[in-house]
CSV table of C-alpha atoms in Angstrom, one decimal:
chain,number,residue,atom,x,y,z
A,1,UNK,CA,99.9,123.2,104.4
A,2,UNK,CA,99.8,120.3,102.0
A,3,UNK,CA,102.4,118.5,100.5
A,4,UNK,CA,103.0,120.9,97.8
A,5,UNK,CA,103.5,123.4,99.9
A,6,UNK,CA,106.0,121.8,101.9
A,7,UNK,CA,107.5,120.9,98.9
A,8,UNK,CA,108.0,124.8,97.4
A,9,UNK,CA,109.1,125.6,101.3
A,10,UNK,CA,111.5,123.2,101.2
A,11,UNK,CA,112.8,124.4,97.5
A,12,UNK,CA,113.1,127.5,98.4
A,13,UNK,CA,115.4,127.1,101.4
A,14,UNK,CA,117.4,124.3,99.5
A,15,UNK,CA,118.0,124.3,95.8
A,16,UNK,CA,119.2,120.8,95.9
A,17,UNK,CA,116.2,119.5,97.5
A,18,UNK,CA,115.2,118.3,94.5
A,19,UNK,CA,118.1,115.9,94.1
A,20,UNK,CA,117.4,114.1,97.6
A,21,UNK,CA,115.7,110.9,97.5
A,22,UNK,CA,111.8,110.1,98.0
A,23,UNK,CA,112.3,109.0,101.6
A,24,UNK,CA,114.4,112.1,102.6
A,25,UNK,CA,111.7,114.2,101.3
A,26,UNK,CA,109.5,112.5,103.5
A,27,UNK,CA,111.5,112.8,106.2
A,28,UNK,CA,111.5,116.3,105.8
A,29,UNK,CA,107.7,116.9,105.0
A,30,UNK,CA,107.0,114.7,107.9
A,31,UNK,CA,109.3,116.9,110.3
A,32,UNK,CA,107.7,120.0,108.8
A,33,UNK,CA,104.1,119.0,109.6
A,34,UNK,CA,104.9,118.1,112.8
A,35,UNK,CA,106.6,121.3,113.6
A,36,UNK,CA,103.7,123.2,111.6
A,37,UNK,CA,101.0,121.4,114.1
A,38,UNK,CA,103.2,122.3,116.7
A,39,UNK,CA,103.0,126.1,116.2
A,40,UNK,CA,99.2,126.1,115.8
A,41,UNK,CA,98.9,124.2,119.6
A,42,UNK,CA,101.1,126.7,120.8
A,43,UNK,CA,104.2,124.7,121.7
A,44,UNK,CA,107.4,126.3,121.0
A,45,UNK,CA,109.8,123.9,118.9
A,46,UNK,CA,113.2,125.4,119.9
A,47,UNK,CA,116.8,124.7,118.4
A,48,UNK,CA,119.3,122.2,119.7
A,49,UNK,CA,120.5,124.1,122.7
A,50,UNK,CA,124.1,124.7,122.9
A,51,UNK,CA,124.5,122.6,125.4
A,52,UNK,CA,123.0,119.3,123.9
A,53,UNK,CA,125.1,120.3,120.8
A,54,UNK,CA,128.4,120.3,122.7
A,55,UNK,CA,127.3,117.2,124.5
A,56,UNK,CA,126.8,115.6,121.1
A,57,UNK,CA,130.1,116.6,119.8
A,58,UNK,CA,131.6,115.0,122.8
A,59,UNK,CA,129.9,111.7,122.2
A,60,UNK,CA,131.1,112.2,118.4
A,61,UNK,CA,134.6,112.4,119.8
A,62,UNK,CA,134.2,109.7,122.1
A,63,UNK,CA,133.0,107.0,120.0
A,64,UNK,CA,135.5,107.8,117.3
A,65,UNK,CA,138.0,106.5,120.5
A,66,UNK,CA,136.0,103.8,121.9
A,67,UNK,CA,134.0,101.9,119.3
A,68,UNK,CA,136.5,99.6,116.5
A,69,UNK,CA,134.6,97.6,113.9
A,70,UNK,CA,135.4,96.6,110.0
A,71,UNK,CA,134.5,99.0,107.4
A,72,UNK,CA,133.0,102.1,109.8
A,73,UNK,CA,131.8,105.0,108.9
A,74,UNK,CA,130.5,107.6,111.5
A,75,UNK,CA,128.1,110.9,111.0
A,76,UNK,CA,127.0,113.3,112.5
A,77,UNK,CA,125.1,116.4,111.6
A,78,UNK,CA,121.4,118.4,112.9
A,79,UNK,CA,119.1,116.9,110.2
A,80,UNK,CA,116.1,118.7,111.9
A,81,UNK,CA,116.0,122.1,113.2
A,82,UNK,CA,115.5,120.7,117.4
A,83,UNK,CA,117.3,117.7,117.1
A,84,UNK,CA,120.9,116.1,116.3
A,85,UNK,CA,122.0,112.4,115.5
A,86,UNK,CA,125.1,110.5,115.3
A,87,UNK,CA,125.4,107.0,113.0
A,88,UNK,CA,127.7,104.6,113.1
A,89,UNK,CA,127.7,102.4,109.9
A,90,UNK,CA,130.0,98.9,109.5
A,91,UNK,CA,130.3,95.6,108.4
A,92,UNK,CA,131.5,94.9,112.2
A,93,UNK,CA,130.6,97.5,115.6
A,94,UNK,CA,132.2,96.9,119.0
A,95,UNK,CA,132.7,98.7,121.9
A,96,UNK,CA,136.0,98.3,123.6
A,97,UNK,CA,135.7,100.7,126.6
A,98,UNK,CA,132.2,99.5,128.2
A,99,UNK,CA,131.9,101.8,131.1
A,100,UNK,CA,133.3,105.0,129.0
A,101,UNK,CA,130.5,104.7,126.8
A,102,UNK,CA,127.2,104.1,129.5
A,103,UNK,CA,128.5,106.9,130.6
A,104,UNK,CA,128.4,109.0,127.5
A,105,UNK,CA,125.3,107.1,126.9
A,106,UNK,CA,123.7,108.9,129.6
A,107,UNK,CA,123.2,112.1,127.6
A,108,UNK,CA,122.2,110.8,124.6
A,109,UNK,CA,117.9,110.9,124.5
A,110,UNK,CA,117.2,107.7,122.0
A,111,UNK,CA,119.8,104.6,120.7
A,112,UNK,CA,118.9,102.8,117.9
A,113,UNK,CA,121.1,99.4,117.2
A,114,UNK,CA,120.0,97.6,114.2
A,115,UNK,CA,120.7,94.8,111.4
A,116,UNK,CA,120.3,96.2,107.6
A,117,UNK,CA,119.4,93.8,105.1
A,118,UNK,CA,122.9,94.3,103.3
A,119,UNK,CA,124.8,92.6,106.4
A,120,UNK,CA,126.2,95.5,108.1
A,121,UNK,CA,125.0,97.0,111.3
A,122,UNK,CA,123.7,100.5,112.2
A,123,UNK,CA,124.1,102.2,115.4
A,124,UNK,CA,121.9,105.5,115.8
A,125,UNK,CA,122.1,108.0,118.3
A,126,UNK,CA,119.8,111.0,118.6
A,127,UNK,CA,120.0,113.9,120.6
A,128,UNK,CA,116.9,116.4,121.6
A,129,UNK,CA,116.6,119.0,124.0
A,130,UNK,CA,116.1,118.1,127.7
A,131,UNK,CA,112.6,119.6,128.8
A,132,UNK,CA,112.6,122.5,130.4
């Protein structure tokens, strides 16, 4: 599939697809390609278990507790069909219950902590299925 494909795929499954921005689509087209050359080698790209998604909302729920900061803002949502992220968004991030969260950090697959250009801070967690 090219891009315009991936494009009319992704219209037809999302009316507002037009409205996101350049880099979403990206996002998507990239996830799509890799899930397209993922079918033709054969490998099965399965759907956030259950159990990973439960595990995520328990992180959700946890962080909501145990991280304060200045101007947060928390997401969460299954942007991509096998995987789930949390982000964490402020001016200020800090963790007030260290050894609550290494242990909820234990199931999460990738962390991403970074500076943004417009001073705030971004904390990333993703969640993918455990191999089987």
């Amino acid at each position: 599939m090219d891009i315009q494909d991936y494009h009319a795929y992704f219209l037809s499954q999302n009316p507002d697809f037009d409205s996101l921005s350049d880099e979403e689509k990206n996002d998507c087209y990239f996830w799509a390609a890799i899930l397209e050359e993922s079918k033709k080698s054969g490998h099965k790209a399965k759907p956030l278990s259950k159990k990973r998604q439960e595990q995520m909302g328990y992180v959700g729920q946890l962080l909501t507790l145990i991280i304060k900061g200045k101007n947060l803002k928390f997401t969460a949502e299954r942007r991509r069909p096998i995987s789930g992220f949390i982000e964490i968004n402020g001016d200020t991030i800090s963790i007030t219950k260290p050894a609550m969260f290494a242990q909820a950090m234990q199931v999460v697959t990738n962390l991403d902590v970074y500076p943004k250009t417009d001073g705030t801070v971004e904390f990333d967690l993703a969640f993918y299925n455990d191999e089987e």
